[in-house]
Short mmCIF file of C-alpha atoms in Angstrom, two decimals:
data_model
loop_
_atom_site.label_atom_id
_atom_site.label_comp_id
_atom_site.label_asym_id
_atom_site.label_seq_id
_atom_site.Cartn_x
_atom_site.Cartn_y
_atom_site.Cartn_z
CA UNK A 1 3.99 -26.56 37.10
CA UNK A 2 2.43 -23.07 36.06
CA UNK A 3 4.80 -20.78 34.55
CA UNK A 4 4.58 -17.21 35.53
CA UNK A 5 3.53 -14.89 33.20
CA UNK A 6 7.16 -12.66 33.21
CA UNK A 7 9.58 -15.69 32.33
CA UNK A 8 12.13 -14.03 30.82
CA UNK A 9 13.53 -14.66 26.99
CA UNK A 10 17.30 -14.01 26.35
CA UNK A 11 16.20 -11.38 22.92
CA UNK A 12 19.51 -11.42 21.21
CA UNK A 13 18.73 -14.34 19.63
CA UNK A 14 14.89 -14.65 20.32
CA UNK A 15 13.41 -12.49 17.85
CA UNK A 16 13.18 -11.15 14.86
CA UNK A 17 11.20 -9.05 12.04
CA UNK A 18 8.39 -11.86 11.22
CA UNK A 19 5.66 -10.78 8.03
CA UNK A 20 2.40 -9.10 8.43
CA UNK A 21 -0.44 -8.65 5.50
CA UNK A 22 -1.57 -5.55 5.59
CA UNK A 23 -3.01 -6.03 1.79
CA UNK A 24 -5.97 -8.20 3.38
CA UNK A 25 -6.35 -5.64 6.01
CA UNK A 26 -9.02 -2.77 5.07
CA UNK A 27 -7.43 0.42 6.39
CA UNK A 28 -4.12 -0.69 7.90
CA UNK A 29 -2.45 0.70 10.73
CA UNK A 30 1.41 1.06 10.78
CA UNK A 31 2.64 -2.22 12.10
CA UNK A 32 5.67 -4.28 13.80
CA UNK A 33 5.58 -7.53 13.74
CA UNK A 34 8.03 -10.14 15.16
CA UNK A 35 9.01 -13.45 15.56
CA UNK A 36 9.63 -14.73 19.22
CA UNK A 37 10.85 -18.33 20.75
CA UNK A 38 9.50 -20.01 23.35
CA UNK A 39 10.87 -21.50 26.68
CA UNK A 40 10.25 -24.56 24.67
CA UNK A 41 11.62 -23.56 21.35
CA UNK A 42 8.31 -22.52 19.79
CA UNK A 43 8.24 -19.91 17.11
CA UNK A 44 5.28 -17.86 17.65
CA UNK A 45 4.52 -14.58 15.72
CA UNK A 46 3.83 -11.04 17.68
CA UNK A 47 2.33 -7.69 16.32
CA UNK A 48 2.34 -4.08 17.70
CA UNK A 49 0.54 -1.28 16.15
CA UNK A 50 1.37 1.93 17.89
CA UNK A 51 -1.48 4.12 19.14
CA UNK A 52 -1.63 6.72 21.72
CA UNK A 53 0.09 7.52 24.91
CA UNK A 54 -3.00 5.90 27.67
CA UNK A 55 -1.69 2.54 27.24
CA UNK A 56 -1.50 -1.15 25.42
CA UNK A 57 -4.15 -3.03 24.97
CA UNK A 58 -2.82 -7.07 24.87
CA UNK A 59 -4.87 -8.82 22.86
CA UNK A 60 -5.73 -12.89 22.91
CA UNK A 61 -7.51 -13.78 19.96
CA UNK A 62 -9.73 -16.88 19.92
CA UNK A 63 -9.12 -20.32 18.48
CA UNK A 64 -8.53 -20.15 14.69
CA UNK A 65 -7.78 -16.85 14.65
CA UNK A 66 -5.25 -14.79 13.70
CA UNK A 67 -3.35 -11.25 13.67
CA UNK A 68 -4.81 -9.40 10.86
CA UNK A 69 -8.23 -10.47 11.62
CA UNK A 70 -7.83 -7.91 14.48
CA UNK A 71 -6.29 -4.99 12.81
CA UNK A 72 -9.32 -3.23 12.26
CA UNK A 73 -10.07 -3.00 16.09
CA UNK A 74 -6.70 -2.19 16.55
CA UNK A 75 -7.18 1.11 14.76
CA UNK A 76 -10.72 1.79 16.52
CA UNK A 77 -8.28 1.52 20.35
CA UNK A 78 -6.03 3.44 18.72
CA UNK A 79 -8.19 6.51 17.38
CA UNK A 80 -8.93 6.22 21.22
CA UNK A 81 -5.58 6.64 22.13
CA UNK A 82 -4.42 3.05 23.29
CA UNK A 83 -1.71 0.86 21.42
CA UNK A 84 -2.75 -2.73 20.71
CA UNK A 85 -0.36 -5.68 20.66
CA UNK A 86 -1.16 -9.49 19.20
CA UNK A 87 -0.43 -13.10 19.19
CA UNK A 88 -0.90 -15.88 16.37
CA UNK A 89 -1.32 -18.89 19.51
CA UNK A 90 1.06 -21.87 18.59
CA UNK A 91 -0.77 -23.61 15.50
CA UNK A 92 -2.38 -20.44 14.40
CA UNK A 93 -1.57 -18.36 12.12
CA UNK A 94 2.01 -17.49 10.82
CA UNK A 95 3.08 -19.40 14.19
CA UNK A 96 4.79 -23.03 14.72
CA UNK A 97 2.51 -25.67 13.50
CA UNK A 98 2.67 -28.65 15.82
CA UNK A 99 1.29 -31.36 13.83
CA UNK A 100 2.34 -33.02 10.54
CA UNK A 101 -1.38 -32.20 9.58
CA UNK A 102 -0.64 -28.23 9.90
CA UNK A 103 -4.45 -28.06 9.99
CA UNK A 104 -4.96 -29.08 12.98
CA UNK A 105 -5.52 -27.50 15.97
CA UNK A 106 -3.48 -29.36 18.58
CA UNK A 107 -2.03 -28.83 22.38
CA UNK A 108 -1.20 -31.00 24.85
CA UNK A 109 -1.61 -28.57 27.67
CA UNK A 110 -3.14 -25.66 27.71
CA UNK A 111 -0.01 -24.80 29.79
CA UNK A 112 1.87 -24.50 26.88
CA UNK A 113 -0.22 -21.45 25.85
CA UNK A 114 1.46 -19.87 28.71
CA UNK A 115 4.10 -20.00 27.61
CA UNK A 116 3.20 -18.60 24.34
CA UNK A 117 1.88 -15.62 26.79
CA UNK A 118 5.35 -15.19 28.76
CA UNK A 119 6.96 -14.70 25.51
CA UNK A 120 4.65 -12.06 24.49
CA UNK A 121 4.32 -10.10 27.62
CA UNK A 122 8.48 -10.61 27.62
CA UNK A 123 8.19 -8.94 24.13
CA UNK A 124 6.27 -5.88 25.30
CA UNK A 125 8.81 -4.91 28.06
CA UNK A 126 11.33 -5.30 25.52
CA UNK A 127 9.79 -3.17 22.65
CA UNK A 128 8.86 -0.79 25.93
CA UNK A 129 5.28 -0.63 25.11
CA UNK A 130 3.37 2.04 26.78
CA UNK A 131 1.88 1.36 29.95
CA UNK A 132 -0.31 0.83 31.68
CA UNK A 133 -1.21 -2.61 29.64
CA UNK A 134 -4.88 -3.63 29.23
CA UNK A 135 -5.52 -7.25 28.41
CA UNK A 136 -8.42 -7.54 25.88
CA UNK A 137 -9.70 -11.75 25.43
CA UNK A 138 -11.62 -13.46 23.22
CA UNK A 139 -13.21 -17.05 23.47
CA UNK A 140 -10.38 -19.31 23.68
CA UNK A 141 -8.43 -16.48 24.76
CA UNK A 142 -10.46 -15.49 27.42
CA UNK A 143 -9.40 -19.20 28.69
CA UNK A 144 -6.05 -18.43 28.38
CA UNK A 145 -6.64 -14.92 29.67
CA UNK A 146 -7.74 -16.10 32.74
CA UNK A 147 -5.19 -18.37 33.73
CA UNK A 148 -2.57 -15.63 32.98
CA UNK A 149 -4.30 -13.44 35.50
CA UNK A 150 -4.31 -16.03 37.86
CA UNK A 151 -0.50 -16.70 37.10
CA UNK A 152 0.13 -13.02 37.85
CA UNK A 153 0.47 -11.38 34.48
CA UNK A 154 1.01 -7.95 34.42
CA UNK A 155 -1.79 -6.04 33.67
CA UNK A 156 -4.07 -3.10 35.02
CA UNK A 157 -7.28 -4.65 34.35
CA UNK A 158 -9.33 -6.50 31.26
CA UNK A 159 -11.63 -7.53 29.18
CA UNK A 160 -13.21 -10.52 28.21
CA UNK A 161 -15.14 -11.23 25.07
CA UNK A 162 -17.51 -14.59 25.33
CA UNK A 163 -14.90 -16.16 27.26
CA UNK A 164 -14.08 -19.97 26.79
CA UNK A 165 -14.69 -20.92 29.99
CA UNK A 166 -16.76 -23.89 29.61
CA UNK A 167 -18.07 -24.90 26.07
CA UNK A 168 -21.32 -24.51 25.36
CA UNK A 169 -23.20 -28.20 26.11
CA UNK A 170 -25.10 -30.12 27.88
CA UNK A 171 -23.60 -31.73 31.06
CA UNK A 172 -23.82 -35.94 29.51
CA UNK A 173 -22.44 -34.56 26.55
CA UNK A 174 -19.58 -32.44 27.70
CA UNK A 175 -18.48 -35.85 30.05
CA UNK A 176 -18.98 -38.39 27.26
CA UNK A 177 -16.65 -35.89 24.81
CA UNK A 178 -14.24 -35.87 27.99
CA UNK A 179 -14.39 -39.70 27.95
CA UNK A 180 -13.91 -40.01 24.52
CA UNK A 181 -11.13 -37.35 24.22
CA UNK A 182 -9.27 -39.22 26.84
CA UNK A 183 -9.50 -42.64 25.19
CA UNK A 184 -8.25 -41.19 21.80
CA UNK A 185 -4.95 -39.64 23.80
CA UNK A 186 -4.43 -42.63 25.58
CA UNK A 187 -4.32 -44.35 22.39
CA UNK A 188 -2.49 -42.32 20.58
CA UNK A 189 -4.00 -40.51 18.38
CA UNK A 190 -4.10 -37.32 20.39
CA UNK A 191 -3.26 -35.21 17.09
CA UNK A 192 -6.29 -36.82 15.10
CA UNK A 193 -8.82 -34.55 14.26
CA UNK A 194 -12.16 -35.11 16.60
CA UNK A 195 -14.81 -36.93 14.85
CA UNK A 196 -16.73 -34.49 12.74
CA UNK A 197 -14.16 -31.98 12.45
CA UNK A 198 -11.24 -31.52 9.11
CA UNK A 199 -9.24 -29.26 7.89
CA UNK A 200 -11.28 -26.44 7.30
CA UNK A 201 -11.78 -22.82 8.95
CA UNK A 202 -15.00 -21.78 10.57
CA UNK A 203 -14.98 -19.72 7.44
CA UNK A 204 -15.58 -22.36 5.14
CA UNK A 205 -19.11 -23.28 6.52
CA UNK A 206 -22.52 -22.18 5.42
CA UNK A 207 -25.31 -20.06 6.90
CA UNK A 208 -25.45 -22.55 9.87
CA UNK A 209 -21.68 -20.83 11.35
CA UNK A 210 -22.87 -17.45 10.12
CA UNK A 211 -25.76 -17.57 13.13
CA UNK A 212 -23.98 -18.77 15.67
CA UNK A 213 -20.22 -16.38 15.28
CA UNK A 214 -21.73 -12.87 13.82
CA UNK A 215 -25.20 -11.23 12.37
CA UNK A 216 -22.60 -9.10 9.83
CA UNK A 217 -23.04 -11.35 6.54
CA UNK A 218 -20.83 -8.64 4.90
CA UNK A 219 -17.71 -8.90 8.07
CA UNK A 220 -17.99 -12.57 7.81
CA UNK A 221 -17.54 -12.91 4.06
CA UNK A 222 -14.73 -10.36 4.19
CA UNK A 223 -13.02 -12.87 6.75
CA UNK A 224 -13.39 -15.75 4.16
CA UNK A 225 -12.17 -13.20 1.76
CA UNK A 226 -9.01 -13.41 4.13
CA UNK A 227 -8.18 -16.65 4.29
CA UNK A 228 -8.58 -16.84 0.76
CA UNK A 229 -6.28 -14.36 0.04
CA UNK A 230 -3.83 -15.90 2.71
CA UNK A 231 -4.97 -19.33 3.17
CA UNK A 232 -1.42 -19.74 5.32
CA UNK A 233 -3.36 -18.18 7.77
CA UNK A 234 -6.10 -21.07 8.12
CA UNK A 235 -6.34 -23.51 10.68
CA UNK A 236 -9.47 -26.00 10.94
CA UNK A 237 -10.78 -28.19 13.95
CA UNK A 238 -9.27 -29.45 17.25
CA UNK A 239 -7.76 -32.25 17.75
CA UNK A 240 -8.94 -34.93 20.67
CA UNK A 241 -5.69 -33.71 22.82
CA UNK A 242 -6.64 -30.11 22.65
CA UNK A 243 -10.09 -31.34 23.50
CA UNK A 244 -9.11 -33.03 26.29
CA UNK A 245 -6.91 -29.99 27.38
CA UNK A 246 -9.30 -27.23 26.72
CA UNK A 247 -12.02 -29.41 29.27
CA UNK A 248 -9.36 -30.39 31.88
CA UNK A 249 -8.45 -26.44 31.63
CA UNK A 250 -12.15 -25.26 31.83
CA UNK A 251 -12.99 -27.00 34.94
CA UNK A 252 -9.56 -25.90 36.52
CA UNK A 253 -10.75 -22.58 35.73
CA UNK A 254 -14.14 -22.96 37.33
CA UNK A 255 -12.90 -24.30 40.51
CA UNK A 256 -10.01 -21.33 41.18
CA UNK A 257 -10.40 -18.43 43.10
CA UNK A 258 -10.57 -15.49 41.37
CA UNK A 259 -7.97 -13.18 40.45
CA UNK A 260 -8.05 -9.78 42.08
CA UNK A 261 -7.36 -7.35 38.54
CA UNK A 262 -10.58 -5.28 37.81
CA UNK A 263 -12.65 -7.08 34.72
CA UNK A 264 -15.64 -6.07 31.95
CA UNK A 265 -16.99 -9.15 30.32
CA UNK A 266 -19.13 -8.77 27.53
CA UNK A 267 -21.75 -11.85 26.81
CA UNK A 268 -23.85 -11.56 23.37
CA UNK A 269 -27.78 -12.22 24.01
CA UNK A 270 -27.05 -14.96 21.29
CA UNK A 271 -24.26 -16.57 22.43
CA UNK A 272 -24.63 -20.29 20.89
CA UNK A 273 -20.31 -20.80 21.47
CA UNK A 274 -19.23 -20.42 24.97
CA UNK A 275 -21.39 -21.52 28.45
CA UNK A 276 -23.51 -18.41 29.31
CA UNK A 277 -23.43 -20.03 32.60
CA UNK A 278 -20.02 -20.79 32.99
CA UNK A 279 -19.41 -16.99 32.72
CA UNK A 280 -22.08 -16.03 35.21
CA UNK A 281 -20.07 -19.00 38.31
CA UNK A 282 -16.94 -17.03 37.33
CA UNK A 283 -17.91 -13.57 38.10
CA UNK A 284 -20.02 -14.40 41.13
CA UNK A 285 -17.14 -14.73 42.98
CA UNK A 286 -14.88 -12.24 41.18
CA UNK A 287 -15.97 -9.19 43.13
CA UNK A 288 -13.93 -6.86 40.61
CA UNK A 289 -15.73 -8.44 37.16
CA UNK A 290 -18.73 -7.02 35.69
CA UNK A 291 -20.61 -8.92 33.33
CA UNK A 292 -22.59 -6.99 30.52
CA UNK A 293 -25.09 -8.72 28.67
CA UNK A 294 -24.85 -7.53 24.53
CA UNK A 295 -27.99 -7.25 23.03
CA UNK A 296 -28.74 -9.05 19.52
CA UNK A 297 -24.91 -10.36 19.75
CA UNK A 298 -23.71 -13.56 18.76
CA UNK A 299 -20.19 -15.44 19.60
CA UNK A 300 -17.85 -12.93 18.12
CA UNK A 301 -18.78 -9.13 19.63
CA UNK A 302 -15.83 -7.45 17.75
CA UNK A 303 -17.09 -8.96 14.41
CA UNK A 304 -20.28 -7.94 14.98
CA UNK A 305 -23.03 -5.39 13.03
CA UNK A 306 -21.21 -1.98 12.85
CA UNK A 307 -23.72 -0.73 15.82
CA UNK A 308 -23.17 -3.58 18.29
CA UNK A 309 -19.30 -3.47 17.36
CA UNK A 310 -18.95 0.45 17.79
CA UNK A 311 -20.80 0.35 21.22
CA UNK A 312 -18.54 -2.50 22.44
CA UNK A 313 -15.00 -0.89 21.39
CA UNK A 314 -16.62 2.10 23.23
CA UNK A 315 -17.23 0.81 26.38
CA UNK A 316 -14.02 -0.99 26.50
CA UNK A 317 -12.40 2.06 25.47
CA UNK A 318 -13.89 3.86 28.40
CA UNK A 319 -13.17 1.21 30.98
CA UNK A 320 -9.78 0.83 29.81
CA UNK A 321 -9.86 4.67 30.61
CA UNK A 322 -11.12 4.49 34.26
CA UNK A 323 -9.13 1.95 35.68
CA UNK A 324 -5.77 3.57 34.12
CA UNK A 325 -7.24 7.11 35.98
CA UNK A 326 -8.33 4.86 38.79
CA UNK A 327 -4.40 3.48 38.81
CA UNK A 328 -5.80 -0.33 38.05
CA UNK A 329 -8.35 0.31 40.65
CA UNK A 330 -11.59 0.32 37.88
CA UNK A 331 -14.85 0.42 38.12
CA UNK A 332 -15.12 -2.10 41.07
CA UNK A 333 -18.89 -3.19 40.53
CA UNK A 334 -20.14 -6.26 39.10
CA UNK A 335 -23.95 -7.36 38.69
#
């Protein structure tokens, strides 16, 4: 059963002041950060950094990812007046880790993320965040992003950054990595790493994962410089359940009707990640999405050169703007 997106938390008990590293963070913003429980007892980590009075932006980060990664866009949304709110995802991060092997990147169901994501938005209306609240989605988040939309979450409109909405493969490969992802659950070892994959970060790999997630040599090496720092914060490949989740959620995804909030998604040029295509069946029949193509961009927009990531916090800056003057209406245009 989907769980709708304003199951509500009992917060006497549910959370509490959780840690946040502003030392790894380059210009840090005042921050809150808390700890929050689950509907099924999972202790996932939350972070607010107050901004201006036109609203929240909610924030899904992709897989592997992490809080602080984002606290430099955080203070670009809020020098434009919006206040930006975070999740560390069960297994990243400072959040539960659901494996012995804490390294591993494991779900069932990517239902349980939603309930990661009723615990968050339950969070905001507790902490009264200003309104109107803007989700913001990257990657893996923009898979989870989605489905919260289409579980009614409570937002005005959003934006998606190289949404995970179908991995980036070729069709006998993508079924033979189902197959085999399904035959490893089955069997048991749905918590094993996939072949090929270990314990490290994306991080951790040469110039090979520097083309394909950002052209910024100098951002990239200052998020190794992170996770060295913190390597808490490190989480390395999937595991052959979250596999098999993540492509049982990405064709559910595919197949649904649309949601009816006003969207932007950005798609880098260079995208090597994420289905280009995938992106282009969802927003065909999404008349409230736009899709913007981002020139010379790779997999992770916000990460990008400081030209590319200035023009993107822009123009979600400025759509964020319309649709709250609009009152959630938007831009309502898509090409």
């Amino acid at each position: 059963m989907r769980l709708p997106w304003n199951l509500r938390l009992d917060f006497r008990m549910a959370f509490e002041p959780a840690p946040y590293h502003a030392s790894i963070v380059a210009a840090p913003l005042p921050a809150a950060a808390y700890w929050v429980r689950t509907s099924d007892g999972v202790r996932i980590r939350v972070c607010c950094w107050r901004g201006g009075e036109r609203g929240t932006v909610v924030l899904f980060p992709g897989r592997t990812e992490y809080i602080e990664k984002y606290a430099d866009v955080a203070g670009e949304l809020a020098r434009c007046g919006f206040g930006v709110a975070a999740v560390d995802w069960r297994c990243h991060g400072l959040s539960d880790r659901l494996s012995r092997n804490r390294h591993v990147c494991h779900v069932s169901d990517f239902d349980e993320y939603q309930r990661d994501v009723a615990a968050f938005m339950s969070l905001l209306a507790e902490v009264e965040a200003p309104r109107p609240w803007f989700l913001l989605a990257h990657s893996m988040g923009g898979c989870i992003g989605l489905r919260a939309l289409l579980n009614g979450m409570d937002v005005s409109a959003a934006v998606f950054i190289a949404p995970m909405w179908r991995v980036r493969m070729g069709r006998v490969m993508r079924h033979a990595t189902f197959v085999a992802a399904r035959a490893a659950t089955w069997l048991g070892l749905s918590k094993r790493f996939v072949a090929g994959a270990d314990h490290r970060n994306h991080v951790h790999y040469g110039k090979s994962r520097k083309i394909v997630l950002t052209s910024d040599v100098e951002r990239f090496e200052s998020l190794r410089a992170q996770i060295e720092l913190r390597p808490e914060l490190s989480l390395g490949g999937p595991s052959y359940g979250w596999v098999d989740a993540a492509l049982r959620e990405c064709r559910g995804l595919l197949s649904a009707s649309p949601p009816c909030c006003p969207a932007l998604v950005f798609i880098g040029t260079k995208e090597r990640v994420v289905d280009r295509k995938a992106v282009r069946i969802v927003c065909a029949k999404w008349p409230a999405a736009k899709v913007e193509a981002v020139e010379n961009a790779r997999h992770e927009i916000l990460m990008e050169t400081e030209a590319v990531r200035d023009r993107a916090i822009a123009r979600i800056a400025v759509f964020f703007e319309s649709c709250r003057e609009a009152g959630g209406e938007g831009e309502g245009s898509r090409t």
